[in-house]
């Protein structure tokens, strides 16, 4: 079992920055893929970023490359999402996710409760 708790959301003006954190607890955190997703009102949840257990391979949604950066600190069992140059269309609930490589994309992923990010114009 893995428990995930996000924090760091809030209201920011367009062009601003926020850093989200996701604290994980449970076994074998360092062997899991960790990632971020987001869901805007009236839209489906979409992929934001994913990092391998070592942090050496990180992938991003094409539309977010260059603005969002994911990092992880296995010693603290925490992953981060640094979001820069925020736009109103980045407004969404951001979710932290964790899964083994084989479970990624299946119903066997673990999810946090989500944190609201609102970008005002």
Tab-separated table of N, CA, C and O in Angstrom:
chain	number	residue	atom	x	y	z
A	1	UNK	N	0.833	-1.187	0.000
A	1	UNK	CA	0.000	0.000	0.000
A	1	UNK	C	0.871	1.241	0.000
A	1	UNK	O	1.926	1.273	0.612
A	2	UNK	N	0.445	2.222	-0.731
A	2	UNK	CA	1.119	3.516	-0.786
A	2	UNK	C	0.083	4.602	-0.524
A	2	UNK	O	-0.989	4.596	-1.134
A	3	UNK	N	0.381	5.494	0.377
A	3	UNK	CA	-0.492	6.628	0.649
A	3	UNK	C	0.182	7.895	0.140
A	3	UNK	O	1.383	8.089	0.335
A	4	UNK	N	-0.590	8.734	-0.512
A	4	UNK	CA	-0.059	9.942	-1.136
A	4	UNK	C	-0.831	11.157	-0.645
A	4	UNK	O	-2.065	11.145	-0.640
A	5	UNK	N	-0.111	12.190	-0.251
A	5	UNK	CA	-0.748	13.417	0.221
A	5	UNK	C	-0.119	14.604	-0.502
A	5	UNK	O	1.072	14.876	-0.336
A	6	UNK	N	-0.938	15.300	-1.292
A	6	UNK	CA	-0.449	16.466	-2.025
A	6	UNK	C	-0.600	17.735	-1.192
A	6	UNK	O	-1.473	17.821	-0.327
A	7	UNK	N	0.227	18.707	-1.499
A	7	UNK	CA	0.117	20.025	-0.896
A	7	UNK	C	0.743	21.042	-1.836
A	7	UNK	O	1.433	20.670	-2.789
A	8	UNK	N	0.492	22.314	-1.546
A	8	UNK	CA	1.125	23.375	-2.318
A	8	UNK	C	0.236	24.063	-3.324
A	8	UNK	O	0.664	25.023	-3.971
A	9	UNK	N	-0.989	23.593	-3.463
A	9	UNK	CA	-1.881	24.259	-4.395
A	9	UNK	C	-2.308	25.618	-3.866
A	9	UNK	O	-2.031	25.986	-2.726
A	10	UNK	N	-2.971	26.380	-4.712
A	10	UNK	CA	-3.443	27.692	-4.299
A	10	UNK	C	-3.848	28.524	-5.487
A	10	UNK	O	-4.046	27.998	-6.592
A	11	UNK	N	-3.977	29.800	-5.239
A	11	UNK	CA	-4.359	30.752	-6.279
A	11	UNK	C	-3.137	31.583	-6.644
A	11	UNK	O	-2.447	32.104	-5.759
A	12	UNK	N	-2.868	31.700	-7.925
A	12	UNK	CA	-1.711	32.455	-8.400
A	12	UNK	C	-2.107	33.213	-9.659
A	12	UNK	O	-2.992	32.769	-10.412
A	13	UNK	N	-1.482	34.347	-9.870
A	13	UNK	CA	-1.761	35.110	-11.084
A	13	UNK	C	-1.043	34.498	-12.271
A	13	UNK	O	0.003	33.835	-12.124
A	14	UNK	N	-1.595	34.722	-13.426
A	14	UNK	CA	-0.962	34.240	-14.654
A	14	UNK	C	0.479	34.736	-14.721
A	14	UNK	O	0.762	35.891	-14.408
A	15	UNK	N	1.364	33.853	-15.119
A	15	UNK	CA	2.780	34.165	-15.169
A	15	UNK	C	3.533	33.789	-13.913
A	15	UNK	O	4.774	33.789	-13.905
A	16	UNK	N	2.807	33.463	-12.868
A	16	UNK	CA	3.421	33.102	-11.603
A	16	UNK	C	3.840	31.646	-11.558
A	16	UNK	O	3.746	30.914	-12.552
A	17	UNK	N	4.311	31.250	-10.384
A	17	UNK	CA	4.817	29.890	-10.179
A	17	UNK	C	4.226	29.279	-8.920
A	17	UNK	O	3.838	29.987	-7.985
A	18	UNK	N	4.172	27.980	-8.925
A	18	UNK	CA	3.786	27.206	-7.744
A	18	UNK	C	4.609	25.936	-7.730
A	18	UNK	O	4.997	25.427	-8.791
A	19	UNK	N	4.846	25.411	-6.536
A	19	UNK	CA	5.480	24.108	-6.409
A	19	UNK	C	4.576	23.211	-5.588
A	19	UNK	O	4.257	23.513	-4.441
A	20	UNK	N	4.188	22.119	-6.198
A	20	UNK	CA	3.380	21.120	-5.520
A	20	UNK	C	4.286	20.059	-4.922
A	20	UNK	O	5.325	19.733	-5.484
A	21	UNK	N	3.846	19.529	-3.798
A	21	UNK	CA	4.565	18.439	-3.154
A	21	UNK	C	3.632	17.262	-2.984
A	21	UNK	O	2.416	17.428	-2.840
A	22	UNK	N	4.220	16.093	-2.989
A	22	UNK	CA	3.453	14.865	-2.761
A	22	UNK	C	4.276	13.991	-1.836
A	22	UNK	O	5.328	13.481	-2.236
A	23	UNK	N	3.781	13.846	-0.624
A	23	UNK	CA	4.459	13.010	0.354
A	23	UNK	C	3.879	11.607	0.297
A	23	UNK	O	2.662	11.428	0.365
A	24	UNK	N	4.762	10.643	0.171
A	24	UNK	CA	4.341	9.257	0.051
A	24	UNK	C	4.727	8.474	1.286
A	24	UNK	O	5.763	8.718	1.902
A	25	UNK	N	3.900	7.545	1.638
A	25	UNK	CA	4.219	6.637	2.728
A	25	UNK	C	3.841	5.232	2.295
A	25	UNK	O	2.964	5.037	1.458
A	26	UNK	N	4.496	4.281	2.861
A	26	UNK	CA	4.254	2.904	2.488
A	26	UNK	C	5.553	2.246	2.064
A	26	UNK	O	6.613	2.861	2.025
A	27	UNK	N	5.453	1.038	1.694
A	27	UNK	CA	6.649	0.270	1.375
A	27	UNK	C	7.142	0.513	-0.043
A	27	UNK	O	6.384	0.812	-0.940
A	28	UNK	N	8.405	0.357	-0.194
A	28	UNK	CA	9.028	0.297	-1.521
A	28	UNK	C	8.736	1.527	-2.371
A	28	UNK	O	8.619	1.421	-3.583
A	29	UNK	N	8.619	2.681	-1.711
A	29	UNK	CA	8.359	3.903	-2.464
A	29	UNK	C	9.388	4.107	-3.555
A	29	UNK	O	9.065	4.526	-4.658
A	30	UNK	N	10.632	3.837	-3.256
A	30	UNK	CA	11.708	4.134	-4.203
A	30	UNK	C	11.658	3.258	-5.447
A	30	UNK	O	12.349	3.530	-6.416
A	31	UNK	N	10.868	2.214	-5.437
A	31	UNK	CA	10.787	1.355	-6.619
A	31	UNK	C	9.590	1.695	-7.497
A	31	UNK	O	9.394	1.075	-8.532
A	32	UNK	N	8.792	2.646	-7.083
A	32	UNK	CA	7.589	3.001	-7.832
A	32	UNK	C	7.861	4.107	-8.837
A	32	UNK	O	8.707	4.971	-8.633
A	33	UNK	N	7.104	4.079	-9.913
A	33	UNK	CA	6.999	5.249	-10.752
A	33	UNK	C	6.056	6.221	-10.049
A	33	UNK	O	5.039	5.824	-9.487
A	34	UNK	N	6.418	7.489	-10.072
A	34	UNK	CA	5.591	8.540	-9.493
A	34	UNK	C	5.202	9.514	-10.593
A	34	UNK	O	5.975	9.741	-11.538
A	35	UNK	N	4.037	10.084	-10.455
A	35	UNK	CA	3.617	10.997	-11.500
A	35	UNK	C	2.596	12.012	-11.031
A	35	UNK	O	2.127	11.976	-9.890
A	36	UNK	N	2.298	12.918	-11.943
A	36	UNK	CA	1.287	13.940	-11.709
A	36	UNK	C	0.278	13.923	-12.852
A	36	UNK	O	0.653	13.781	-14.031
A	37	UNK	N	-0.966	14.087	-12.490
A	37	UNK	CA	-2.060	14.240	-13.427
A	37	UNK	C	-2.850	15.472	-13.004
A	37	UNK	O	-2.691	15.979	-11.893
A	38	UNK	N	-3.698	15.934	-13.893
A	38	UNK	CA	-4.570	17.049	-13.520
A	38	UNK	C	-5.925	16.885	-14.187
A	38	UNK	O	-6.061	16.227	-15.224
A	39	UNK	N	-6.926	17.486	-13.557
A	39	UNK	CA	-8.269	17.436	-14.108
A	39	UNK	C	-8.912	18.801	-13.952
A	39	UNK	O	-9.111	19.287	-12.828
A	40	UNK	N	-9.199	19.410	-15.072
A	40	UNK	CA	-9.882	20.696	-15.091
A	40	UNK	C	-11.388	20.476	-15.078
A	40	UNK	O	-11.866	19.403	-15.478
A	41	UNK	N	-12.144	21.463	-14.650
A	41	UNK	CA	-13.608	21.313	-14.610
A	41	UNK	C	-14.168	20.943	-15.971
A	41	UNK	O	-13.839	21.572	-16.987
A	42	UNK	N	-14.971	19.905	-15.987
A	42	UNK	CA	-15.626	19.494	-17.223
A	42	UNK	C	-14.734	18.751	-18.188
A	42	UNK	O	-15.163	18.453	-19.313
A	43	UNK	N	-13.506	18.455	-17.770
A	43	UNK	CA	-12.584	17.752	-18.659
A	43	UNK	C	-12.116	16.458	-18.017
A	43	UNK	O	-12.239	16.254	-16.811
A	44	UNK	N	-11.563	15.592	-18.857
A	44	UNK	CA	-11.028	14.344	-18.348
A	44	UNK	C	-9.663	14.582	-17.703
A	44	UNK	O	-8.961	15.544	-18.015
A	45	UNK	N	-9.316	13.689	-16.826
A	45	UNK	CA	-7.996	13.756	-16.202
A	45	UNK	C	-6.917	13.559	-17.261
A	45	UNK	O	-7.053	12.689	-18.118
A	46	UNK	N	-5.871	14.356	-17.179
A	46	UNK	CA	-4.812	14.252	-18.169
A	46	UNK	C	-3.450	14.093	-17.501
A	46	UNK	O	-3.211	14.577	-16.398
A	47	UNK	N	-2.562	13.445	-18.225
A	47	UNK	CA	-1.208	13.198	-17.763
A	47	UNK	C	-0.413	14.491	-17.753
A	47	UNK	O	-0.513	15.301	-18.676
A	48	UNK	N	0.394	14.673	-16.707
A	48	UNK	CA	1.268	15.841	-16.619
A	48	UNK	C	2.731	15.424	-16.707
A	48	UNK	O	3.472	15.893	-17.567
A	49	UNK	N	3.141	14.522	-15.818
A	49	UNK	CA	4.551	14.117	-15.785
A	49	UNK	C	4.684	12.793	-15.050
A	49	UNK	O	3.828	12.413	-14.255
A	50	UNK	N	5.798	12.099	-15.333
A	50	UNK	CA	6.097	10.844	-14.662
A	50	UNK	C	7.599	10.706	-14.510
A	50	UNK	O	8.363	11.100	-15.391
A	51	UNK	N	7.989	10.122	-13.380
A	51	UNK	CA	9.404	9.930	-13.113
A	51	UNK	C	9.672	8.502	-12.688
A	51	UNK	O	8.903	7.914	-11.936
A	52	UNK	N	10.780	7.949	-13.189
A	52	UNK	CA	11.177	6.620	-12.759
A	52	UNK	C	11.686	6.664	-11.321
A	52	UNK	O	11.909	7.735	-10.764
A	53	UNK	N	11.903	5.526	-10.749
A	53	UNK	CA	12.268	5.477	-9.338
A	53	UNK	C	13.569	6.191	-9.065
A	53	UNK	O	13.764	6.751	-7.986
A	54	UNK	N	14.448	6.193	-10.010
A	54	UNK	CA	15.733	6.839	-9.791
A	54	UNK	C	15.687	8.332	-10.081
A	54	UNK	O	16.623	9.064	-9.767
A	55	UNK	N	14.608	8.761	-10.709
A	55	UNK	CA	14.532	10.149	-11.124
A	55	UNK	C	15.297	10.421	-12.390
A	55	UNK	O	15.330	11.540	-12.883
A	56	UNK	N	15.908	9.382	-12.957
A	56	UNK	CA	16.732	9.591	-14.129
A	56	UNK	C	15.947	9.722	-15.417
A	56	UNK	O	16.457	10.236	-16.405
A	57	UNK	N	14.745	9.211	-15.425
A	57	UNK	CA	13.916	9.302	-16.620
A	57	UNK	C	12.603	9.970	-16.242
A	57	UNK	O	11.807	9.412	-15.513
A	58	UNK	N	12.416	11.159	-16.736
A	58	UNK	CA	11.194	11.897	-16.478
A	58	UNK	C	10.549	12.262	-17.801
A	58	UNK	O	11.224	12.759	-18.708
A	59	UNK	N	9.278	12.005	-17.914
A	59	UNK	CA	8.555	12.342	-19.130
A	59	UNK	C	7.457	13.345	-18.794
A	59	UNK	O	6.940	13.370	-17.679
A	60	UNK	N	7.122	14.160	-19.788
A	60	UNK	CA	6.138	15.218	-19.609
A	60	UNK	C	5.134	15.211	-20.748
A	60	UNK	O	5.436	14.779	-21.862
A	61	UNK	N	3.974	15.732	-20.448
A	61	UNK	CA	3.033	16.015	-21.524
A	61	UNK	C	3.680	17.041	-22.442
A	61	UNK	O	4.307	18.002	-21.972
A	62	UNK	N	3.566	16.814	-23.727
A	62	UNK	CA	4.243	17.687	-24.694
A	62	UNK	C	3.888	19.158	-24.488
A	62	UNK	O	4.741	20.044	-24.617
A	63	UNK	N	2.647	19.409	-24.155
A	63	UNK	CA	2.181	20.793	-24.044
A	63	UNK	C	2.754	21.504	-22.819
A	63	UNK	O	2.658	22.733	-22.721
A	64	UNK	N	3.349	20.738	-21.898
A	64	UNK	CA	3.835	21.320	-20.651
A	64	UNK	C	5.362	21.370	-20.563
A	64	UNK	O	5.906	21.939	-19.610
A	65	UNK	N	6.030	20.757	-21.524
A	65	UNK	CA	7.491	20.765	-21.501
A	65	UNK	C	8.023	22.191	-21.482
A	65	UNK	O	7.549	23.048	-22.202
A	66	UNK	N	9.007	22.395	-20.641
A	66	UNK	CA	9.632	23.704	-20.547
A	66	UNK	C	9.039	24.587	-19.464
A	66	UNK	O	9.685	25.531	-19.010
A	67	UNK	N	7.831	24.293	-19.054
A	67	UNK	CA	7.200	25.086	-17.990
A	67	UNK	C	7.096	24.318	-16.673
A	67	UNK	O	7.192	24.899	-15.598
A	68	UNK	N	6.895	23.009	-16.778
A	68	UNK	CA	6.725	22.177	-15.595
A	68	UNK	C	7.953	21.280	-15.423
A	68	UNK	O	8.459	20.738	-16.407
A	69	UNK	N	8.382	21.118	-14.181
A	69	UNK	CA	9.512	20.249	-13.884
A	69	UNK	C	9.169	19.367	-12.691
A	69	UNK	O	8.790	19.862	-11.636
A	70	UNK	N	9.339	18.083	-12.894
A	70	UNK	CA	9.091	17.129	-11.816
A	70	UNK	C	10.415	16.676	-11.229
A	70	UNK	O	11.376	16.439	-11.966
A	71	UNK	N	10.444	16.574	-9.914
A	71	UNK	CA	11.624	16.058	-9.242
A	71	UNK	C	11.180	15.163	-8.097
A	71	UNK	O	10.010	15.177	-7.710
A	72	UNK	N	12.105	14.377	-7.590
A	72	UNK	CA	11.765	13.513	-6.485
A	72	UNK	C	12.931	13.412	-5.541
A	72	UNK	O	14.092	13.522	-5.949
A	73	UNK	N	12.616	13.206	-4.282
A	73	UNK	CA	13.601	13.013	-3.230
A	73	UNK	C	13.226	11.734	-2.504
A	73	UNK	O	12.352	11.747	-1.623
A	74	UNK	N	13.883	10.645	-2.880
A	74	UNK	CA	13.532	9.365	-2.286
A	74	UNK	C	13.819	9.337	-0.794
A	74	UNK	O	13.138	8.648	-0.039
A	75	UNK	N	14.830	10.063	-0.369
A	75	UNK	CA	15.162	10.090	1.058
A	75	UNK	C	14.019	10.686	1.883
A	75	UNK	O	13.818	10.324	3.036
A	76	UNK	N	13.276	11.592	1.272
A	76	UNK	CA	12.136	12.225	1.946
A	76	UNK	C	10.807	11.631	1.503
A	76	UNK	O	9.758	12.088	1.945
A	77	UNK	N	10.881	10.657	0.610
A	77	UNK	CA	9.653	10.039	0.090
A	77	UNK	C	8.698	11.087	-0.453
A	77	UNK	O	7.487	11.035	-0.218
A	78	UNK	N	9.236	12.019	-1.183
A	78	UNK	CA	8.447	13.150	-1.672
A	78	UNK	C	8.787	13.438	-3.131
A	78	UNK	O	9.946	13.352	-3.530
A	79	UNK	N	7.766	13.755	-3.886
A	79	UNK	CA	7.960	14.227	-5.249
A	79	UNK	C	7.410	15.638	-5.359
A	79	UNK	O	6.534	16.033	-4.577
A	80	UNK	N	7.934	16.370	-6.307
A	80	UNK	CA	7.568	17.771	-6.473
A	80	UNK	C	7.186	18.046	-7.920
A	80	UNK	O	7.642	17.366	-8.835
A	81	UNK	N	6.369	19.052	-8.098
A	81	UNK	CA	6.060	19.533	-9.432
A	81	UNK	C	6.220	21.049	-9.400
A	81	UNK	O	5.408	21.748	-8.794
A	82	UNK	N	7.268	21.527	-10.022
A	82	UNK	CA	7.504	22.955	-10.135
A	82	UNK	C	6.808	23.458	-11.383
A	82	UNK	O	7.081	22.970	-12.482
A	83	UNK	N	5.920	24.405	-11.214
A	83	UNK	CA	5.136	24.928	-12.329
A	83	UNK	C	5.446	26.412	-12.497
A	83	UNK	O	5.212	27.204	-11.576
A	84	UNK	N	5.959	26.760	-13.645
A	84	UNK	CA	6.332	28.141	-13.940
A	84	UNK	C	5.500	28.695	-15.084
A	84	UNK	O	4.892	27.944	-15.854
A	85	UNK	N	5.500	30.000	-15.204
A	85	UNK	CA	4.772	30.675	-16.289
A	85	UNK	C	3.347	30.146	-16.396
A	85	UNK	O	2.878	29.788	-17.491
A	86	UNK	N	2.691	30.087	-15.269
A	86	UNK	CA	1.358	29.497	-15.229
A	86	UNK	C	0.356	30.298	-16.046
A	86	UNK	O	0.438	31.538	-16.130
A	87	UNK	N	-0.570	29.565	-16.635
A	87	UNK	CA	-1.618	30.139	-17.478
A	87	UNK	C	-2.984	29.797	-16.897
A	87	UNK	O	-3.120	28.789	-16.195
A	88	UNK	N	-3.986	30.596	-17.197
A	88	UNK	CA	-5.329	30.263	-16.695
A	88	UNK	C	-5.770	28.842	-17.070
A	88	UNK	O	-6.466	28.188	-16.284
A	89	UNK	N	-5.331	28.358	-18.218
A	89	UNK	CA	-5.720	27.004	-18.620
A	89	UNK	C	-5.022	25.914	-17.812
A	89	UNK	O	-5.321	24.730	-17.976
A	90	UNK	N	-4.091	26.290	-16.952
A	90	UNK	CA	-3.484	25.322	-16.039
A	90	UNK	C	-4.345	25.088	-14.805
A	90	UNK	O	-4.029	24.227	-13.971
A	91	UNK	N	-5.401	25.855	-14.674
A	91	UNK	CA	-6.316	25.689	-13.542
A	91	UNK	C	-6.908	24.288	-13.551
A	91	UNK	O	-7.492	23.849	-14.550
A	92	UNK	N	-6.746	23.576	-12.447
A	92	UNK	CA	-7.202	22.192	-12.349
A	92	UNK	C	-6.930	21.674	-10.942
A	92	UNK	O	-6.227	22.321	-10.159
A	93	UNK	N	-7.475	20.513	-10.675
A	93	UNK	CA	-7.069	19.758	-9.496
A	93	UNK	C	-5.906	18.869	-9.928
A	93	UNK	O	-6.005	18.144	-10.921
A	94	UNK	N	-4.815	18.966	-9.197
A	94	UNK	CA	-3.622	18.200	-9.525
A	94	UNK	C	-3.515	17.008	-8.586
A	94	UNK	O	-3.617	17.149	-7.359
A	95	UNK	N	-3.295	15.854	-9.187
A	95	UNK	CA	-3.228	14.612	-8.440
A	95	UNK	C	-1.847	13.992	-8.560
A	95	UNK	O	-1.271	13.934	-9.640
A	96	UNK	N	-1.389	13.480	-7.447
A	96	UNK	CA	-0.167	12.685	-7.418
A	96	UNK	C	-0.563	11.225	-7.617
A	96	UNK	O	-1.620	10.788	-7.125
A	97	UNK	N	0.282	10.486	-8.309
A	97	UNK	CA	-0.007	9.083	-8.572
A	97	UNK	C	1.258	8.250	-8.404
A	97	UNK	O	2.368	8.739	-8.612
A	98	UNK	N	1.042	6.992	-8.070
A	98	UNK	CA	2.162	6.069	-7.908
A	98	UNK	C	1.746	4.690	-8.387
A	98	UNK	O	0.597	4.280	-8.219
A	99	UNK	N	2.695	4.003	-8.977
A	99	UNK	CA	2.422	2.646	-9.422
A	99	UNK	C	3.729	1.976	-9.816
A	99	UNK	O	4.710	2.638	-10.152
A	100	UNK	N	3.715	0.660	-9.807
A	100	UNK	CA	4.838	-0.067	-10.377
A	100	UNK	C	4.803	0.111	-11.891
A	100	UNK	O	3.801	0.572	-12.452
A	101	UNK	N	5.848	-0.277	-12.528
A	101	UNK	CA	5.916	-0.111	-13.971
A	101	UNK	C	4.790	-0.863	-14.673
A	101	UNK	O	4.165	-0.359	-15.600
A	102	UNK	N	4.498	-2.045	-14.201
A	102	UNK	CA	3.469	-2.843	-14.855
A	102	UNK	C	2.062	-2.368	-14.513
A	102	UNK	O	1.123	-2.617	-15.269
A	103	UNK	N	1.919	-1.707	-13.406
A	103	UNK	CA	0.592	-1.240	-12.986
A	103	UNK	C	0.254	0.137	-13.514
A	103	UNK	O	-0.911	0.552	-13.453
A	104	UNK	N	1.249	0.846	-14.034
A	104	UNK	CA	1.000	2.197	-14.509
A	104	UNK	C	-0.053	2.197	-15.610
A	104	UNK	O	0.020	1.441	-16.564
A	105	UNK	N	-1.038	3.045	-15.460
A	105	UNK	CA	-2.093	3.142	-16.461
A	105	UNK	C	-3.239	2.178	-16.234
A	105	UNK	O	-4.199	2.166	-17.011
A	106	UNK	N	-3.151	1.402	-15.194
A	106	UNK	CA	-4.222	0.453	-14.882
A	106	UNK	C	-4.986	0.933	-13.658
A	106	UNK	O	-4.682	1.961	-13.068
A	107	UNK	N	-5.972	0.173	-13.270
A	107	UNK	CA	-6.753	0.509	-12.083
A	107	UNK	C	-5.972	0.284	-10.800
A	107	UNK	O	-6.452	0.606	-9.715
A	108	UNK	N	-4.789	-0.248	-10.909
A	108	UNK	CA	-3.985	-0.553	-9.733
A	108	UNK	C	-3.002	0.548	-9.386
A	108	UNK	O	-1.990	0.309	-8.748
A	109	UNK	N	-3.298	1.753	-9.795
A	109	UNK	CA	-2.479	2.890	-9.412
A	109	UNK	C	-2.977	3.445	-8.078
A	109	UNK	O	-4.142	3.305	-7.722
A	110	UNK	N	-2.079	4.102	-7.363
A	110	UNK	CA	-2.437	4.799	-6.136
A	110	UNK	C	-2.572	6.291	-6.446
A	110	UNK	O	-1.815	6.841	-7.247
A	111	UNK	N	-3.542	6.920	-5.783
A	111	UNK	CA	-3.816	8.335	-6.047
A	111	UNK	C	-3.878	9.122	-4.745
A	111	UNK	O	-4.358	8.623	-3.725
A	112	UNK	N	-3.432	10.367	-4.817
A	112	UNK	CA	-3.640	11.278	-3.714
A	112	UNK	C	-5.026	11.890	-3.795
A	112	UNK	O	-5.792	11.614	-4.724
A	113	UNK	N	-5.329	12.756	-2.846
A	113	UNK	CA	-6.660	13.353	-2.782
A	113	UNK	C	-6.790	14.561	-3.712
A	113	UNK	O	-7.904	15.019	-3.971
A	114	UNK	N	-5.676	15.047	-4.192
A	114	UNK	CA	-5.698	16.172	-5.118
A	114	UNK	C	-5.505	17.501	-4.417
A	114	UNK	O	-5.853	17.665	-3.242
A	115	UNK	N	-4.944	18.452	-5.148
A	115	UNK	CA	-4.778	19.806	-4.634
A	115	UNK	C	-5.175	20.790	-5.735
A	115	UNK	O	-4.797	20.617	-6.894
A	116	UNK	N	-5.959	21.783	-5.372
A	116	UNK	CA	-6.496	22.721	-6.346
A	116	UNK	C	-5.462	23.786	-6.701
A	116	UNK	O	-4.861	24.406	-5.820
A	117	UNK	N	-5.294	23.991	-7.996
A	117	UNK	CA	-4.472	25.086	-8.510
A	117	UNK	C	-5.370	25.978	-9.347
A	117	UNK	O	-6.028	25.501	-10.281
A	118	UNK	N	-5.413	27.235	-8.996
A	118	UNK	CA	-6.221	28.201	-9.735
A	118	UNK	C	-5.326	29.328	-10.212
A	118	UNK	O	-4.626	29.960	-9.410
A	119	UNK	N	-5.340	29.563	-11.518
A	119	UNK	CA	-4.523	30.611	-12.108
A	119	UNK	C	-5.457	31.708	-12.612
A	119	UNK	O	-6.290	31.465	-13.487
A	120	UNK	N	-5.309	32.882	-12.039
A	120	UNK	CA	-6.189	33.992	-12.419
A	120	UNK	C	-5.542	34.816	-13.527
A	120	UNK	O	-4.322	34.969	-13.582
A	121	UNK	N	-6.382	35.349	-14.376
A	121	UNK	CA	-5.865	36.137	-15.507
A	121	UNK	C	-5.737	37.610	-15.148
A	121	UNK	O	-6.173	38.049	-14.100
